Every structure is written in C-alpha cells, then in structure tokens.
PDB file of C-alpha atoms in Angstrom:
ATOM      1  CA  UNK A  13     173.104 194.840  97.641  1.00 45.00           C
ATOM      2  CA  UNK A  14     170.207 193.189  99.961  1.00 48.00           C
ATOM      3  CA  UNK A  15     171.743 190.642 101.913  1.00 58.00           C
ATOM      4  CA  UNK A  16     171.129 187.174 100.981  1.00 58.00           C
ATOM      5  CA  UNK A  17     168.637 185.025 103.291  1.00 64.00           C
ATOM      6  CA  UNK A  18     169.444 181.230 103.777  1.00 76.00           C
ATOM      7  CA  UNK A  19     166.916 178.958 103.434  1.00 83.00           C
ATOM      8  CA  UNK A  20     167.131 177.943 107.140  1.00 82.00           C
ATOM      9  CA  UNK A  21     166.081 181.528 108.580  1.00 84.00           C
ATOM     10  CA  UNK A  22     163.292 181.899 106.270  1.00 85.00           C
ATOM     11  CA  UNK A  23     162.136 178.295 107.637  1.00 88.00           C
ATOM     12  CA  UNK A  24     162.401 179.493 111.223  1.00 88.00           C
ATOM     13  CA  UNK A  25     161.069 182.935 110.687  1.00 86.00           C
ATOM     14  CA  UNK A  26     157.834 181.400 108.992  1.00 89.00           C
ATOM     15  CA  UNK A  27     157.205 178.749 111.467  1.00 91.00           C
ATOM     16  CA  UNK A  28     157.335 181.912 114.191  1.00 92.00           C
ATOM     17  CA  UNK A  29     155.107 184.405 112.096  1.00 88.00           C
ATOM     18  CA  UNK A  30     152.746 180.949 112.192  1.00 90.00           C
ATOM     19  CA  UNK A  31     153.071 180.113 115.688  1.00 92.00           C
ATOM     20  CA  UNK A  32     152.478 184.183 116.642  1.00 92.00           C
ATOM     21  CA  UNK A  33     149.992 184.042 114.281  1.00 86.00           C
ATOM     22  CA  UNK A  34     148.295 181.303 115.727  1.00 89.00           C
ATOM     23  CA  UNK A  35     148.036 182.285 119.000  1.00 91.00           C
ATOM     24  CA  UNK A  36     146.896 185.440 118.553  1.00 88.00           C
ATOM     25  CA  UNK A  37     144.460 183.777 116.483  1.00 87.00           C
ATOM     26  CA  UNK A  38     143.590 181.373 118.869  1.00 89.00           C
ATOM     27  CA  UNK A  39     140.379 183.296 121.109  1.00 88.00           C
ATOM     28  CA  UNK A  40     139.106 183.792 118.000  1.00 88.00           C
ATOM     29  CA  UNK A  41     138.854 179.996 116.538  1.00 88.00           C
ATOM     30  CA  UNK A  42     138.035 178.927 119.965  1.00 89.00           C
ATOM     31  CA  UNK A  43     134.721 181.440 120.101  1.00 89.00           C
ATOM     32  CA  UNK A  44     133.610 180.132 116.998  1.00 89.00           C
ATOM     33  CA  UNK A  45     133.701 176.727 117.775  1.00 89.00           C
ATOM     34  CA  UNK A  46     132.202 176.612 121.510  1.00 88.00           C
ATOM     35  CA  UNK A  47     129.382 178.826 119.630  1.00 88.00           C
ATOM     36  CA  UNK A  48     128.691 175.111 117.973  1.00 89.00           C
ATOM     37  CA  UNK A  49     128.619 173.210 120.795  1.00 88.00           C
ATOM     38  CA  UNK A  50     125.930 173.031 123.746  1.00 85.00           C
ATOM     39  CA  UNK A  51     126.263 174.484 127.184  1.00 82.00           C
ATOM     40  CA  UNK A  52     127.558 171.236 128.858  1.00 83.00           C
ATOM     41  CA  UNK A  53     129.920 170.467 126.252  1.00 83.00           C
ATOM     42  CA  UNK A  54     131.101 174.196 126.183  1.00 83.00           C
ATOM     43  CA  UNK A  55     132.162 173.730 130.086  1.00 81.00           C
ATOM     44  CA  UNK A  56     133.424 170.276 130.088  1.00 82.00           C
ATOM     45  CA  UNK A  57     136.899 169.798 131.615  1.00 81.00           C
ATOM     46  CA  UNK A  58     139.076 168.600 129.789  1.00 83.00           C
ATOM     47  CA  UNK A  59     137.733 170.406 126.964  1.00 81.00           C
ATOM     48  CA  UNK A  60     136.273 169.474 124.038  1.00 80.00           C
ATOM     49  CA  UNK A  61     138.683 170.699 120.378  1.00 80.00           C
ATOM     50  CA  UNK A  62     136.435 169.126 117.095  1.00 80.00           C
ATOM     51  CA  UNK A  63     135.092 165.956 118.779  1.00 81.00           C
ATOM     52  CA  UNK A  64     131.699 167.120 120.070  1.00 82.00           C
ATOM     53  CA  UNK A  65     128.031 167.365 118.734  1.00 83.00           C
ATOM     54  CA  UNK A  66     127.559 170.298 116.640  1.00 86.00           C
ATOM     55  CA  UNK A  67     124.425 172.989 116.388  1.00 87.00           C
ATOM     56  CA  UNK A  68     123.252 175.570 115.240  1.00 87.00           C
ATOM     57  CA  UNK A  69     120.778 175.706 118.200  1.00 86.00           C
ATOM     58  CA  UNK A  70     122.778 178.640 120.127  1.00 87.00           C
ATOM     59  CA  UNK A  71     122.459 180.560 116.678  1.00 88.00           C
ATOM     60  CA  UNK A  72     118.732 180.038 116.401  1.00 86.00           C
ATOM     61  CA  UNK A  73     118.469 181.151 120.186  1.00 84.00           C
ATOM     62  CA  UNK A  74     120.436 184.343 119.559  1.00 84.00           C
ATOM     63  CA  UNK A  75     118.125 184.943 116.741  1.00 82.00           C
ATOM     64  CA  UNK A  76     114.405 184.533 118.582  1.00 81.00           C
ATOM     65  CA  UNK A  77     115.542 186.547 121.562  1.00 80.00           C
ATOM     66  CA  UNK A  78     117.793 189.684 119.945  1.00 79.00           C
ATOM     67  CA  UNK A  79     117.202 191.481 116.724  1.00 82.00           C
ATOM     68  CA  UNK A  80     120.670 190.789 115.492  1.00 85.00           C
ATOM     69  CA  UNK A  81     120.249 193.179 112.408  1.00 87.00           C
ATOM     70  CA  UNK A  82     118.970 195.882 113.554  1.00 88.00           C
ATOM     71  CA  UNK A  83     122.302 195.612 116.096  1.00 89.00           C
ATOM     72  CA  UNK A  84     124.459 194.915 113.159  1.00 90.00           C
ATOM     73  CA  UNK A  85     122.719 198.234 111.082  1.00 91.00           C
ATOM     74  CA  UNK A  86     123.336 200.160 114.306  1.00 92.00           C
ATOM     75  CA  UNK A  87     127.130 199.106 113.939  1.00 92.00           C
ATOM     76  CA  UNK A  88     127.059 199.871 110.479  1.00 92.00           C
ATOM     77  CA  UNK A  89     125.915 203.818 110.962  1.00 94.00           C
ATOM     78  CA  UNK A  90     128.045 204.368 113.721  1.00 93.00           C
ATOM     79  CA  UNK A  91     131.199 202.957 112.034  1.00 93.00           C
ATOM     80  CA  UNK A  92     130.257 204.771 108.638  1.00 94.00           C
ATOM     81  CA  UNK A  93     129.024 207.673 110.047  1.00 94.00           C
ATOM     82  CA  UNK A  94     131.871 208.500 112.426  1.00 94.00           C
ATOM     83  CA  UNK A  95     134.531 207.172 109.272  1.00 94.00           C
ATOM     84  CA  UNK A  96     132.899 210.356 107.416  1.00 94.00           C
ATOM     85  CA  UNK A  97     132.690 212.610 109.403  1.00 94.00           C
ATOM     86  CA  UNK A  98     136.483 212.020 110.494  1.00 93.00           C
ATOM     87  CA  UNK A  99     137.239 212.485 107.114  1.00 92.00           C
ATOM     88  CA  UNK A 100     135.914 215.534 106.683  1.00 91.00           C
ATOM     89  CA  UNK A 101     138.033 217.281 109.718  1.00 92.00           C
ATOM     90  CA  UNK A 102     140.921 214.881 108.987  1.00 92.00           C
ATOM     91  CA  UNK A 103     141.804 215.046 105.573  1.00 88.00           C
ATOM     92  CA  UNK A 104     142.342 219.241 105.840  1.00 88.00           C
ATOM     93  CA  UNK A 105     143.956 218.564 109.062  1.00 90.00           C
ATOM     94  CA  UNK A 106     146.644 216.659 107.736  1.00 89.00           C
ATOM     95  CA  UNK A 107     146.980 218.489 104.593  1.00 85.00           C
ATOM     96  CA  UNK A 108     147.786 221.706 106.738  1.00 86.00           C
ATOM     97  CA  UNK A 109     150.528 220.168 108.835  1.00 89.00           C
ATOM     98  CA  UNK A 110     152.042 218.314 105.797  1.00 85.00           C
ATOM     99  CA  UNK A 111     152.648 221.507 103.684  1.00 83.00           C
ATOM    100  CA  UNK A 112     152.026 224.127 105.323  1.00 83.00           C
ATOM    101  CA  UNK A 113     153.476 223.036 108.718  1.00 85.00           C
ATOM    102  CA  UNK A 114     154.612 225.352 111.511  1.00 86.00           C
ATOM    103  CA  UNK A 115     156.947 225.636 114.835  1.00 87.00           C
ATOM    104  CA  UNK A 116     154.102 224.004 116.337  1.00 88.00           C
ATOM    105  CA  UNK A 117     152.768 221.371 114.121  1.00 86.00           C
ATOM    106  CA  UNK A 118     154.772 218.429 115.954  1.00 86.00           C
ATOM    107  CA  UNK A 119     153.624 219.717 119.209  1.00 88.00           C
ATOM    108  CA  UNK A 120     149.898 219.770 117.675  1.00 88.00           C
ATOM    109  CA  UNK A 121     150.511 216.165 116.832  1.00 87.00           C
ATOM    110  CA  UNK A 122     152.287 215.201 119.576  1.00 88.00           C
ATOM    111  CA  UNK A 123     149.334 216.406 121.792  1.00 89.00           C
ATOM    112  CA  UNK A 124     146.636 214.967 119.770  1.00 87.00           C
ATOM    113  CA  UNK A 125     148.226 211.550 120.473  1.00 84.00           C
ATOM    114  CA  UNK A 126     148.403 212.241 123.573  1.00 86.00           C
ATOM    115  CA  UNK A 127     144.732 212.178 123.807  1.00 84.00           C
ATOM    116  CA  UNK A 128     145.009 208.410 123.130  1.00 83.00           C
ATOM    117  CA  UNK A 129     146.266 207.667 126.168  1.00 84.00           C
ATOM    118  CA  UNK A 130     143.825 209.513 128.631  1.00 83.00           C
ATOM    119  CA  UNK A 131     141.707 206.516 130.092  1.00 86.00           C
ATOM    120  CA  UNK A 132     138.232 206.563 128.743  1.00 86.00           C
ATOM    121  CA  UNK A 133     136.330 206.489 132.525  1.00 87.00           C
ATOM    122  CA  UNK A 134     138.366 209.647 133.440  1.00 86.00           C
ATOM    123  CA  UNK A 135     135.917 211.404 131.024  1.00 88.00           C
ATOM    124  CA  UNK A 136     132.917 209.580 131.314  1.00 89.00           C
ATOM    125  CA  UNK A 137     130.491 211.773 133.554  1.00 90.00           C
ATOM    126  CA  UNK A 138     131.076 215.096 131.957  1.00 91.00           C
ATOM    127  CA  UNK A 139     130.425 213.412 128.577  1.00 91.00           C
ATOM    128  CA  UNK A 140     127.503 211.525 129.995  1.00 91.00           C
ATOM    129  CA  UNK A 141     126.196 214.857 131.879  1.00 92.00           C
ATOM    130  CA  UNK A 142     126.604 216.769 128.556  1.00 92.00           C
ATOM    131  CA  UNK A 143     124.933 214.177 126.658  1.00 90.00           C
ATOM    132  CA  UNK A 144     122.065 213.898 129.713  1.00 90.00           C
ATOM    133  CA  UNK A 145     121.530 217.583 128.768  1.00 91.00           C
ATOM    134  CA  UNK A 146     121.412 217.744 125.202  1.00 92.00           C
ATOM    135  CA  UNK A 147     119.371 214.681 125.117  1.00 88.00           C
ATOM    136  CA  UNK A 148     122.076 212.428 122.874  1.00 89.00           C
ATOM    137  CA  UNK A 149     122.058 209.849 125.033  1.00 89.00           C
ATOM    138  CA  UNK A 150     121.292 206.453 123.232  1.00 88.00           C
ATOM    139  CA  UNK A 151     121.042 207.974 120.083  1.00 91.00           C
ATOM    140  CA  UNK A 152     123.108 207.403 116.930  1.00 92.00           C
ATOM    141  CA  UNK A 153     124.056 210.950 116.297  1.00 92.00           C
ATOM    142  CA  UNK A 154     125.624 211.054 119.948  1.00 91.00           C
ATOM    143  CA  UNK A 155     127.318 208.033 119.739  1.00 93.00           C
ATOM    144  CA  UNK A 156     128.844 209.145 115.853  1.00 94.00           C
ATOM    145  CA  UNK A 157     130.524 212.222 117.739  1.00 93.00           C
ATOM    146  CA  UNK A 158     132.056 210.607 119.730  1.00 93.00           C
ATOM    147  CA  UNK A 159     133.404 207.852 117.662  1.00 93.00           C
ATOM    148  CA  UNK A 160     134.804 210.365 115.523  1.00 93.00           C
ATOM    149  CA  UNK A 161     136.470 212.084 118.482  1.00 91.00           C
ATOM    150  CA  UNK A 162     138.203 208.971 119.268  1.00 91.00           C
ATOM    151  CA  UNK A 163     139.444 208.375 116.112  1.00 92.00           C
ATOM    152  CA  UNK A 164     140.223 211.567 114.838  1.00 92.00           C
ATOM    153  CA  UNK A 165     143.828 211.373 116.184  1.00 91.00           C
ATOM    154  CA  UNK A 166     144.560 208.362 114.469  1.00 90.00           C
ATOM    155  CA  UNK A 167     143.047 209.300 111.416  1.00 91.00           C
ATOM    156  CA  UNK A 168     144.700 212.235 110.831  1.00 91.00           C
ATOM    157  CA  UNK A 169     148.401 211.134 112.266  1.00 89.00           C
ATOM    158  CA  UNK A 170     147.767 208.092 108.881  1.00 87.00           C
ATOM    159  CA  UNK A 171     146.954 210.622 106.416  1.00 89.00           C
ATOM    160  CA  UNK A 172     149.940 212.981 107.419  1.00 89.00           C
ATOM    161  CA  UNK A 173     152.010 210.285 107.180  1.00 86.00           C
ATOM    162  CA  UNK A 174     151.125 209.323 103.804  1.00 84.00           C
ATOM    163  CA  UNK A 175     151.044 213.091 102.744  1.00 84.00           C
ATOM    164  CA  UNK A 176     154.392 213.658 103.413  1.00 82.00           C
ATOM    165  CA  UNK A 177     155.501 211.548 101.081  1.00 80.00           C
ATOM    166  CA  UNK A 178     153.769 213.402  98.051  1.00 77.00           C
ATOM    167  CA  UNK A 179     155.877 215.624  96.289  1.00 76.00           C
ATOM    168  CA  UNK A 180     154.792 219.106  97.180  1.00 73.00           C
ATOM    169  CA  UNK A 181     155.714 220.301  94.373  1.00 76.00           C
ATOM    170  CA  UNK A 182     152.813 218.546  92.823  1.00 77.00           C
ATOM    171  CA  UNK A 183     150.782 221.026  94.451  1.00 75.00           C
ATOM    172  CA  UNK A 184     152.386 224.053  93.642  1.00 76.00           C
ATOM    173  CA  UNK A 185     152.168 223.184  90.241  1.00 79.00           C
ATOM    174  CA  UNK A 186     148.312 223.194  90.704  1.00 77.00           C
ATOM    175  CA  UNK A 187     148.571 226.420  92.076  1.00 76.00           C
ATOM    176  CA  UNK A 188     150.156 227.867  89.804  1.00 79.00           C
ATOM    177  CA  UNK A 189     147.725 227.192  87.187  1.00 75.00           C
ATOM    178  CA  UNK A 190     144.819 228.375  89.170  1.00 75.00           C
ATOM    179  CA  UNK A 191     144.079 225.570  91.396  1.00 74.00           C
ATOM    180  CA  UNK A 192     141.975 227.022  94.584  1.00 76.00           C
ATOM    181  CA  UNK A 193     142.243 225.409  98.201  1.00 72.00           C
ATOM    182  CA  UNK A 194     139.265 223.243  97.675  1.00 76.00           C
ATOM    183  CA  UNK A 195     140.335 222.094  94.371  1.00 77.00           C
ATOM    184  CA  UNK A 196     143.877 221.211  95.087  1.00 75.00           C
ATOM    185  CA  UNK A 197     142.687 218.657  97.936  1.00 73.00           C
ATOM    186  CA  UNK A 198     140.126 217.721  96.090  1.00 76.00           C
ATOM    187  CA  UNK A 199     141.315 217.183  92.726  1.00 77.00           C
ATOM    188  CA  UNK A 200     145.004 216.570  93.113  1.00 77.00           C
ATOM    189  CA  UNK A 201     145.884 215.582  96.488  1.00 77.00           C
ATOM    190  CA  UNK A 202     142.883 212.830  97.038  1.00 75.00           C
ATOM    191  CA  UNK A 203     143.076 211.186  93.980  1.00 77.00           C
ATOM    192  CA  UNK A 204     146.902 210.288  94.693  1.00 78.00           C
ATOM    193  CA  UNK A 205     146.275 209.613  98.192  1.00 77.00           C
ATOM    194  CA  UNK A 206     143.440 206.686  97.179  1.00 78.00           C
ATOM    195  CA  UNK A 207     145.541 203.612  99.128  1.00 78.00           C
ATOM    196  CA  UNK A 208     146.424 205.630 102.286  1.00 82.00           C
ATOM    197  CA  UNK A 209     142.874 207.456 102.488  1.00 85.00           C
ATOM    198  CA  UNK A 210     141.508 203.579 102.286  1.00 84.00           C
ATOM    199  CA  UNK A 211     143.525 202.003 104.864  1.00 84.00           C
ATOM    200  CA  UNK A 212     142.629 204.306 106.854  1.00 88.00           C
ATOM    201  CA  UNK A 213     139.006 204.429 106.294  1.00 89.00           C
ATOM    202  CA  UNK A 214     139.241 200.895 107.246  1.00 87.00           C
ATOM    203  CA  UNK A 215     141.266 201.374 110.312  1.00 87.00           C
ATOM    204  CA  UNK A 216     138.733 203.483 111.421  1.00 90.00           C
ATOM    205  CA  UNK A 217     135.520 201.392 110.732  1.00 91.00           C
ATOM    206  CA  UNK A 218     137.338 198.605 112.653  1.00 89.00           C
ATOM    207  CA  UNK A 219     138.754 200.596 115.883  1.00 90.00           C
ATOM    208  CA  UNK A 220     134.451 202.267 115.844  1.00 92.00           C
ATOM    209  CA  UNK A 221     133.080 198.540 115.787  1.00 91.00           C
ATOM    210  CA  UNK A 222     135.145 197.376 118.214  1.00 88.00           C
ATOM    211  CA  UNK A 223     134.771 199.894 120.643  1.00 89.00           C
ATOM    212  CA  UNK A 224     132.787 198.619 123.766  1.00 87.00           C
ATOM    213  CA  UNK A 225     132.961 201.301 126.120  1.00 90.00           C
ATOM    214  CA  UNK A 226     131.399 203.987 124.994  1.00 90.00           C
ATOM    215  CA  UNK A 227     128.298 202.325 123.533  1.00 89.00           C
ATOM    216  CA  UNK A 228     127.584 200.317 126.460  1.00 88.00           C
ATOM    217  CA  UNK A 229     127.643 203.719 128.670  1.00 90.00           C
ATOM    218  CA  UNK A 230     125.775 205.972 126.281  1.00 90.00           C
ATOM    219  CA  UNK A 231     122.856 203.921 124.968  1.00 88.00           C
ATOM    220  CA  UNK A 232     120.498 201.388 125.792  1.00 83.00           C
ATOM    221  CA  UNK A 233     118.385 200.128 123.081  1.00 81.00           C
ATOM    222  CA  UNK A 234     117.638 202.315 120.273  1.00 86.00           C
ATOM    223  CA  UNK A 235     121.351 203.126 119.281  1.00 87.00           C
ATOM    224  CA  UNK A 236     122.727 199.975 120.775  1.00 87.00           C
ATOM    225  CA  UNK A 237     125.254 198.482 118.622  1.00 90.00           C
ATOM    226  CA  UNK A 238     126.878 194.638 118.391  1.00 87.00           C
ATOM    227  CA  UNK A 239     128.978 195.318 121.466  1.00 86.00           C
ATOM    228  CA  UNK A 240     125.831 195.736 123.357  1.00 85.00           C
ATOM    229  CA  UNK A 241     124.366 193.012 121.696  1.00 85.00           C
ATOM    230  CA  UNK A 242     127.276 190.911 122.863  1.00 84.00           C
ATOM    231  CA  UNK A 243     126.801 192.121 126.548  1.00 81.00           C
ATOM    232  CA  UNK A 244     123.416 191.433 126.710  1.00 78.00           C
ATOM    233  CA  UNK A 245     124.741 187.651 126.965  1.00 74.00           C
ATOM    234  CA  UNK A 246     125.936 188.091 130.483  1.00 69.00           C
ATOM    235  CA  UNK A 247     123.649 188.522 133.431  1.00 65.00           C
ATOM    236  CA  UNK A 248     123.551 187.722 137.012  1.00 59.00           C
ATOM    237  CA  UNK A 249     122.292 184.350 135.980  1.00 62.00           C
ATOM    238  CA  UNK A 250     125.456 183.076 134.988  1.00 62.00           C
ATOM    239  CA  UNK A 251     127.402 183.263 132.180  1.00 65.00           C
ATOM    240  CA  UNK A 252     125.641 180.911 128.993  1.00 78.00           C
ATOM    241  CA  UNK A 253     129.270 180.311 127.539  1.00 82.00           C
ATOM    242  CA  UNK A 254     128.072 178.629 123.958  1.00 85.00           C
ATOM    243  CA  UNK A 255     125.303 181.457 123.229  1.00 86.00           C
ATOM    244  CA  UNK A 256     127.456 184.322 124.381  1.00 85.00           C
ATOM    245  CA  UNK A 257     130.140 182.605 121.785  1.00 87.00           C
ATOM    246  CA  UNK A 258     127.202 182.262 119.009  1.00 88.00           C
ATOM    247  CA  UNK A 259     126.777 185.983 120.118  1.00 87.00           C
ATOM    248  CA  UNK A 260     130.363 187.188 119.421  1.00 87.00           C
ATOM    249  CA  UNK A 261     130.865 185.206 116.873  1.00 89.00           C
ATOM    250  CA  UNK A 262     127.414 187.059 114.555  1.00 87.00           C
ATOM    251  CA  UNK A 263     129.262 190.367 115.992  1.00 87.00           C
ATOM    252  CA  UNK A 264     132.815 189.768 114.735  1.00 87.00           C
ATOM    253  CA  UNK A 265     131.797 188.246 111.516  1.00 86.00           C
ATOM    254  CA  UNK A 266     131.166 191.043 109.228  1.00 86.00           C
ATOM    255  CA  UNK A 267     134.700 193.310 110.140  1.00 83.00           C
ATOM    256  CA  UNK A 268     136.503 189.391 110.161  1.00 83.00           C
ATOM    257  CA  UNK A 269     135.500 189.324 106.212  1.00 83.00           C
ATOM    258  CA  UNK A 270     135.946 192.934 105.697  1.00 80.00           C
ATOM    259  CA  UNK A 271     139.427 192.840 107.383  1.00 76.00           C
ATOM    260  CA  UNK A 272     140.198 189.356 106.062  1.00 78.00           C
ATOM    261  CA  UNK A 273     139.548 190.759 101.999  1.00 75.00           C
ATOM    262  CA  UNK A 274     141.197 194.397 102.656  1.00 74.00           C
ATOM    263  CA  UNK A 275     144.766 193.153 104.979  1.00 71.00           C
ATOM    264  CA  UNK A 276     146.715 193.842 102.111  1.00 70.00           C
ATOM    265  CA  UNK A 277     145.597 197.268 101.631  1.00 66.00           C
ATOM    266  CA  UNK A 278     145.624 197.338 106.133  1.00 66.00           C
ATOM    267  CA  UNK A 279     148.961 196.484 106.481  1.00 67.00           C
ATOM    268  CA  UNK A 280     150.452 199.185 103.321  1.00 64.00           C
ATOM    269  CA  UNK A 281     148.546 201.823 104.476  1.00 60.00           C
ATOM    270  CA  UNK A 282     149.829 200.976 108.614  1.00 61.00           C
ATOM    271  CA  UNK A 283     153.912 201.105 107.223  1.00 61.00           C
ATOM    272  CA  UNK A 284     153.692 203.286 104.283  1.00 56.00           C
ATOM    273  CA  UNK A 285     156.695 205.347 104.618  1.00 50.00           C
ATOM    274  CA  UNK A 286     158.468 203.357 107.370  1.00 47.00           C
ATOM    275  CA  UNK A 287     160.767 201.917 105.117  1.00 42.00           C
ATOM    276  CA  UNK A 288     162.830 204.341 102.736  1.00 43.00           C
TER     277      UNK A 288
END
C-alpha cells in the first residue's frame, strides 16, 4: 500500500517545485524582457521589472546587422546532423551491451562516461591542429563530428538504459524464426524502443545547440551557429546589454518551444527505469 500524502505536504512540496522552478527560470524571463527594453533602461539601477517602454527596436537591430537564419539553419544541421549520426553508432552500441554484454561491458560504460568529465580546453589544440590539417575547420561537417563525439556517451548510456528493460526474450523469439542482426534492431527492437529513442533524440539536439565551446573555437562564419551569433554581441566596445538579450533570446527560442511541447516525453525518457 502507497502511503497516504496529507494535503499539507503536497501544499509545501508544490510551492517548493514552484519556487525551484522559478528561480531556475528566472535568467531566462529576465533575458527576454531586457531584450524589450532600451540600453539605458536595461542598466538602470534599481532595475526596471514590467514598468518600462517596450520595443522591438533591439530585434530589428539584430536583424539588419546578423543573418539570424542562416545562424539558426546552421544550428539546425549541426544539431540534426550530429543527432543522426549518433544514432547510427549508438543504437548498435547499446544493443550489444544490453544483450549480449560481457566482463567488460560496465567498464566500457564506465569509461565512456568518463569521457564526460575531461575538460573540453584540455583537447582543444590537437583537435584544432587535426582539423587545421584536414581543412574542417569552420565547416559543418567538422563541427557534426564532433558534436556527435560529445554526445555519443550520453546517447548510448539512455538507450542501454531503456534496452534493458525489454524482455530479451522478445528477441530470441525473432531469432528463432529467422530474424537476421539487422532485422532484429530494426524491426523488433526500434519499434518498441520509440519513447526512449525520442527522448533521447531530443536530449541530444538540445545538449548540440547549446554547446558554445566548440563552435566558437572551430568556425568563424560559414558554419557559425546561434552560439556564435550570440557572441558576436560582445566586443571590446562594451557590452550592449538589451541587443545581446534580443540576441539570446532569437537563439533560445526555437529549443524553448521544442523543449517546452516534448518535456513530457524529456523527463520519461531521463527516469525510465529508475523506479521499479
């Protein structure tokens, strides 16, 4: 029997999921509104919450002097492109240490976690040499490699997750009846694993539009995505608070909606199986 809530704790609890909620929040809801206001109102002290006179003059400004879209299509490839790509080495990946695991799958997984937490800039001039070389840099196919580099641990530590929790002997029942490798992932084991491939599809289309460092090291103009759109908004002229706002707010619009219409499927695919 679950144990019963009272009403009280499910009053406090809310008002603290709001009030985390909230804050985290916060930077956001304050980006979007100084992107309405003009440059002296954006740096008056004390500051200035609703009561101020709004434009849309910072957004017009943004718009004459960068090529938003063709920043925003640039974020689009590279978050597609790497999403695909990952799937391609992920999916297999996970479907070989889920059923057909050895002594050393854990230690594979451990390790490729591990990889997480190596600081970007400790790998930065090899990569940058390599890509000097090759002649990647600033392109979108250079930048899609290693997007899907980065997120290939992730990827792949989701979908064994939510493999394990398939029966296997679904599987063997496909063998049995003649299924070959390639049709057992892709006719049986996909189709069941629809939610958790999706969440993280979208886990990894955020974490690639979000990522700043590597696109403001490795390209310049012609692969330059919304991060470097965003930075373009700082110079040693000062800091134009309201346009750089207008700025990040054009940037973070599209994953906002995409993450604001898909957090159900986010947040089922982030704790399937942590509750049994």
């Amino acid at each position: 029997m679950a144990r019963a809530v009272s009403t009280r704790r499910k009053i406090t609890f809310t008002i603290i999921g709001w009030t985390v909620g909230l804050l985290i929040f916060f930077p956001v809801l304050w980006t979007i509104l100084t992107s309405f206001k003009t440059e002296l109102d954006a740096i008056s002290i004390p500051p200035k919450w609703i009561f101020f006179d709004w434009t849309l003059e910072n957004y017009a400004t943004v718009q004459e002097r960068s090529n938003y879209f063709r920043f925003m299509m640039n974020s689009v490839y590279l978050a597609l492109g790497s999403t695909a790509l990952g799937l391609i080495f992920a999916i297999p990946a996970a479907w070989a240490m889920a059923f057909s695991p050895t002594p050393r799958t854990k230690d594979v997984l451990l390790w490729m976690l591990s990889t997480k937490m190596l600081p970007a800039v400790g790998v930065l001039i090899p990569i940058y040499l390599i890509f000097r070389d090759w002649g990647l840099l600033d392109s979108r196919v250079g930048l899609i490699v290693v997007l899907f580099l980065i997120n290939l641990p992730i990827m792949v530590w989701m979908l064994y997750t939510y493999f394990k929790e398939i029966p296997g002997e679904i599987l063997e029942a496909a063998r049995m009846d003649g299924a070959s490798l390639s049709k057992e992932i892709t006719h049986v084991l996909a189709p069941m694993s629809v939610p958790g491939i999706a969440s993280t599809v979208l886990l990894s289309v955020i974490l690639a539009w979000n990522e700043a460092f590597w696109t403001l090291n490795l390209t310049t103009s012609n692969a330059a995505p919304l991060t470097t759109f965003i930075a373009s908004y700082s110079s040693p002229q000062g800091n134009f608070y309201a346009k750089l706002s207008a700025a990040s707010t054009l940037a973070i619009a599209p994953i906002l909606i995409l993450g604001w219409f898909s957090q159900k499927q986010l947040v089922r695919g982030l704790t399937f199986g942590a509750v049994k």
